[in-house]
Amino acid sequence: MKKKSGFTLLESLLSITILAIVALSISYAFSMGFKSSDEARKEMEKLSYARGMMEVINAVDFSNLTSGTDTVSIQGEVITRTWSVLPCDLDGDSIPENDARKVIVTVDSIKLQSIVIDSKNLVTMKR
């Protein structure tokens, strides 16, 4: 009698189990990649929202700079943006300058800082 070659049931089950473990590992890596990509996109949106406020502050007349807060809904998530306009000492003598303000814009974990200077009606922004 000739010996027939082929897979046994045990070998088939073992190969299917190994294949399932590999497929689960790959799908987990993809899901973590998608999650990381989604988090990076959200951080970019928050950064853009903070930069937008910094541009608005830069466009406002120096004498009208004020602190404040607002909220916006981005894809169902409510984001709070706060900005502070503070006195600024540029020359280190611990006396704030009349023509300089430090601006801090915060959106969740994103924090942008800038110095706005008013010099003879010329407003510049230093990062």
PDB file of C-alpha atoms in Angstrom:
ATOM      1  CA  MET A   1       0.000   0.000   0.000  1.00  0.00           C
ATOM      2  CA  LYS A   2       1.262   3.451  -0.858  1.00  0.00           C
ATOM      3  CA  LYS A   3       1.524   6.109   1.792  1.00  0.00           C
ATOM      4  CA  LYS A   4      -0.674   9.130   1.098  1.00  0.00           C
ATOM      5  CA  SER A   5       0.837  12.517   1.862  1.00  0.00           C
ATOM      6  CA  GLY A   6      -1.183  15.502   3.090  1.00  0.00           C
ATOM      7  CA  PHE A   7      -2.025  17.548   6.124  1.00  0.00           C
ATOM      8  CA  THR A   8      -3.478  16.091   9.230  1.00  0.00           C
ATOM      9  CA  LEU A   9      -6.266  17.845  11.109  1.00  0.00           C
ATOM     10  CA  LEU A  10      -3.821  18.799  13.859  1.00  0.00           C
ATOM     11  CA  GLU A  11      -1.405  20.406  11.384  1.00  0.00           C
ATOM     12  CA  SER A  12      -4.244  22.349   9.773  1.00  0.00           C
ATOM     13  CA  LEU A  13      -5.519  23.630  13.128  1.00  0.00           C
ATOM     14  CA  LEU A  14      -2.005  24.621  14.152  1.00  0.00           C
ATOM     15  CA  SER A  15      -1.382  26.569  10.927  1.00  0.00           C
ATOM     16  CA  ILE A  16      -4.770  28.324  11.231  1.00  0.00           C
ATOM     17  CA  THR A  17      -3.944  29.291  14.838  1.00  0.00           C
ATOM     18  CA  ILE A  18      -0.563  30.711  13.836  1.00  0.00           C
ATOM     19  CA  LEU A  19      -2.161  32.594  10.944  1.00  0.00           C
ATOM     20  CA  ALA A  20      -4.804  34.046  13.300  1.00  0.00           C
ATOM     21  CA  ILE A  21      -2.147  35.240  15.766  1.00  0.00           C
ATOM     22  CA  VAL A  22      -0.199  36.937  12.965  1.00  0.00           C
ATOM     23  CA  ALA A  23      -3.380  38.549  11.576  1.00  0.00           C
ATOM     24  CA  LEU A  24      -4.343  39.853  15.023  1.00  0.00           C
ATOM     25  CA  SER A  25      -0.868  41.323  15.518  1.00  0.00           C
ATOM     26  CA  ILE A  26      -1.010  43.099  12.167  1.00  0.00           C
ATOM     27  CA  SER A  27      -4.531  44.414  12.766  1.00  0.00           C
ATOM     28  CA  TYR A  28      -3.482  45.711  16.205  1.00  0.00           C
ATOM     29  CA  ALA A  29      -0.544  47.550  14.631  1.00  0.00           C
ATOM     30  CA  PHE A  30      -2.868  49.120  12.038  1.00  0.00           C
ATOM     31  CA  SER A  31      -5.412  50.171  14.667  1.00  0.00           C
ATOM     32  CA  MET A  32      -2.685  51.796  16.782  1.00  0.00           C
ATOM     33  CA  GLY A  33      -1.400  53.579  13.679  1.00  0.00           C
ATOM     34  CA  PHE A  34      -4.880  54.908  12.880  1.00  0.00           C
ATOM     35  CA  LYS A  35      -5.338  56.038  16.487  1.00  0.00           C
ATOM     36  CA  SER A  36      -1.980  57.828  16.460  1.00  0.00           C
ATOM     37  CA  SER A  37      -2.833  59.476  13.150  1.00  0.00           C
ATOM     38  CA  ASP A  38      -6.189  60.648  14.519  1.00  0.00           C
ATOM     39  CA  GLU A  39      -4.520  62.122  17.624  1.00  0.00           C
ATOM     40  CA  ALA A  40      -1.948  63.936  15.465  1.00  0.00           C
ATOM     41  CA  ARG A  41      -4.761  65.366  13.322  1.00  0.00           C
ATOM     42  CA  LYS A  42      -6.557  66.644  16.434  1.00  0.00           C
ATOM     43  CA  GLU A  43      -3.345  68.257  17.708  1.00  0.00           C
ATOM     44  CA  MET A  44      -2.828  69.939  14.325  1.00  0.00           C
ATOM     45  CA  GLU A  45      -6.386  71.311  14.430  1.00  0.00           C
ATOM     46  CA  LYS A  46      -5.800  72.683  17.934  1.00  0.00           C
ATOM     47  CA  LEU A  47      -2.496  74.234  16.858  1.00  0.00           C
ATOM     48  CA  SER A  48      -4.215  75.824  13.881  1.00  0.00           C
ATOM     49  CA  TYR A  49      -6.935  77.172  16.163  1.00  0.00           C
ATOM     50  CA  ALA A  50      -4.272  78.674  18.488  1.00  0.00           C
ATOM     51  CA  ARG A  51      -2.347  80.206  15.574  1.00  0.00           C
ATOM     52  CA  GLY A  52      -5.564  81.714  14.276  1.00  0.00           C
ATOM     53  CA  MET A  53      -6.118  83.518  17.560  1.00  0.00           C
ATOM     54  CA  MET A  54      -2.505  84.712  17.548  1.00  0.00           C
ATOM     55  CA  GLU A  55      -3.101  86.205  14.080  1.00  0.00           C
ATOM     56  CA  VAL A  56      -6.281  87.921  15.299  1.00  0.00           C
ATOM     57  CA  ILE A  57      -4.396  89.407  18.257  1.00  0.00           C
ATOM     58  CA  ASN A  58      -1.632  90.584  15.929  1.00  0.00           C
ATOM     59  CA  ALA A  59      -4.223  92.350  13.754  1.00  0.00           C
ATOM     60  CA  VAL A  60      -5.907  94.178  16.674  1.00  0.00           C
ATOM     61  CA  ASP A  61      -4.836  97.726  17.509  1.00  0.00           C
ATOM     62  CA  PHE A  62      -2.215  97.620  20.277  1.00  0.00           C
ATOM     63  CA  SER A  63      -4.279  99.782  22.632  1.00  0.00           C
ATOM     64  CA  ASN A  64      -7.224  97.333  22.350  1.00  0.00           C
ATOM     65  CA  LEU A  65      -5.365  94.131  23.295  1.00  0.00           C
ATOM     66  CA  THR A  66      -7.306  92.235  25.965  1.00  0.00           C
ATOM     67  CA  SER A  67      -7.326  88.758  27.457  1.00  0.00           C
ATOM     68  CA  GLY A  68     -10.228  86.433  26.812  1.00  0.00           C
ATOM     69  CA  THR A  69     -11.594  82.965  26.110  1.00  0.00           C
ATOM     70  CA  ASP A  70     -13.865  81.286  23.595  1.00  0.00           C
ATOM     71  CA  THR A  71     -14.999  77.795  22.580  1.00  0.00           C
ATOM     72  CA  VAL A  72     -15.567  75.992  19.317  1.00  0.00           C
ATOM     73  CA  SER A  73     -16.780  72.521  18.388  1.00  0.00           C
ATOM     74  CA  ILE A  74     -14.407  70.609  16.119  1.00  0.00           C
ATOM     75  CA  GLN A  75     -15.901  67.328  14.888  1.00  0.00           C
ATOM     76  CA  GLY A  76     -18.051  67.012  17.992  1.00  0.00           C
ATOM     77  CA  GLU A  77     -15.299  67.880  20.480  1.00  0.00           C
ATOM     78  CA  VAL A  78     -15.651  71.186  22.331  1.00  0.00           C
ATOM     79  CA  ILE A  79     -12.326  73.045  22.375  1.00  0.00           C
ATOM     80  CA  THR A  80     -11.653  75.977  24.714  1.00  0.00           C
ATOM     81  CA  ARG A  81      -9.144  78.597  23.647  1.00  0.00           C
ATOM     82  CA  THR A  82      -7.813  81.162  26.128  1.00  0.00           C
ATOM     83  CA  TRP A  83      -5.476  84.059  25.519  1.00  0.00           C
ATOM     84  CA  SER A  84      -3.711  86.276  28.013  1.00  0.00           C
ATOM     85  CA  VAL A  85      -2.232  89.683  27.313  1.00  0.00           C
ATOM     86  CA  LEU A  86       0.347  90.471  30.005  1.00  0.00           C
ATOM     87  CA  PRO A  87       2.802  93.278  30.693  1.00  0.00           C
ATOM     88  CA  CYS A  88       6.261  92.528  29.379  1.00  0.00           C
ATOM     89  CA  ASP A  89       9.720  93.545  30.583  1.00  0.00           C
ATOM     90  CA  LEU A  90      12.120  93.534  27.648  1.00  0.00           C
ATOM     91  CA  ASP A  91      15.226  95.102  29.174  1.00  0.00           C
ATOM     92  CA  GLY A  92      15.439  93.142  32.446  1.00  0.00           C
ATOM     93  CA  ASP A  93      14.923  96.050  34.852  1.00  0.00           C
ATOM     94  CA  SER A  94      11.718  94.421  36.236  1.00  0.00           C
ATOM     95  CA  ILE A  95       9.634  97.388  35.042  1.00  0.00           C
ATOM     96  CA  PRO A  96       7.152  96.418  32.298  1.00  0.00           C
ATOM     97  CA  GLU A  97       7.434  98.383  29.068  1.00  0.00           C
ATOM     98  CA  ASN A  98       4.453 100.528  28.042  1.00  0.00           C
ATOM     99  CA  ASP A  99       4.807  99.530  24.405  1.00  0.00           C
ATOM    100  CA  ALA A 100       5.210  95.740  24.792  1.00  0.00           C
ATOM    101  CA  ARG A 101       2.844  92.935  25.760  1.00  0.00           C
ATOM    102  CA  LYS A 102       3.407  89.219  26.158  1.00  0.00           C
ATOM    103  CA  VAL A 103       0.613  87.190  24.569  1.00  0.00           C
ATOM    104  CA  ILE A 104      -0.044  83.564  25.543  1.00  0.00           C
ATOM    105  CA  VAL A 105      -2.628  81.517  23.613  1.00  0.00           C
ATOM    106  CA  THR A 106      -3.595  78.135  25.087  1.00  0.00           C
ATOM    107  CA  VAL A 107      -5.714  75.429  23.462  1.00  0.00           C
ATOM    108  CA  ASP A 108      -5.786  72.281  25.641  1.00  0.00           C
ATOM    109  CA  SER A 109      -2.133  71.139  25.745  1.00  0.00           C
ATOM    110  CA  ILE A 110      -1.016  73.557  22.991  1.00  0.00           C
ATOM    111  CA  LYS A 111       0.570  76.782  24.229  1.00  0.00           C
ATOM    112  CA  LEU A 112       1.860  79.583  21.989  1.00  0.00           C
ATOM    113  CA  GLN A 113       3.706  82.662  23.272  1.00  0.00           C
ATOM    114  CA  SER A 114       4.569  85.868  21.514  1.00  0.00           C
ATOM    115  CA  ILE A 115       5.619  89.417  22.247  1.00  0.00           C
ATOM    116  CA  VAL A 116       3.679  92.219  20.594  1.00  0.00           C
ATOM    117  CA  ILE A 117       5.463  95.569  20.427  1.00  0.00           C
ATOM    118  CA  ASP A 118       3.925  98.950  19.596  1.00  0.00           C
ATOM    119  CA  SER A 119       6.613 101.318  18.377  1.00  0.00           C
ATOM    120  CA  LYS A 120       5.325 104.541  16.819  1.00  0.00           C
ATOM    121  CA  ASN A 121       2.195 102.811  15.476  1.00  0.00           C
ATOM    122  CA  LEU A 122       4.279 100.010  13.967  1.00  0.00           C
ATOM    123  CA  VAL A 123       3.121  96.685  15.404  1.00  0.00           C
ATOM    124  CA  THR A 124       5.495  93.775  15.047  1.00  0.00           C
ATOM    125  CA  MET A 125       5.351  90.219  16.293  1.00  0.00           C
ATOM    126  CA  LYS A 126       8.368  88.406  17.680  1.00  0.00           C
ATOM    127  CA  ARG A 127       8.300  84.645  18.260  1.00  0.00           C
TER     128      ARG A 127
END
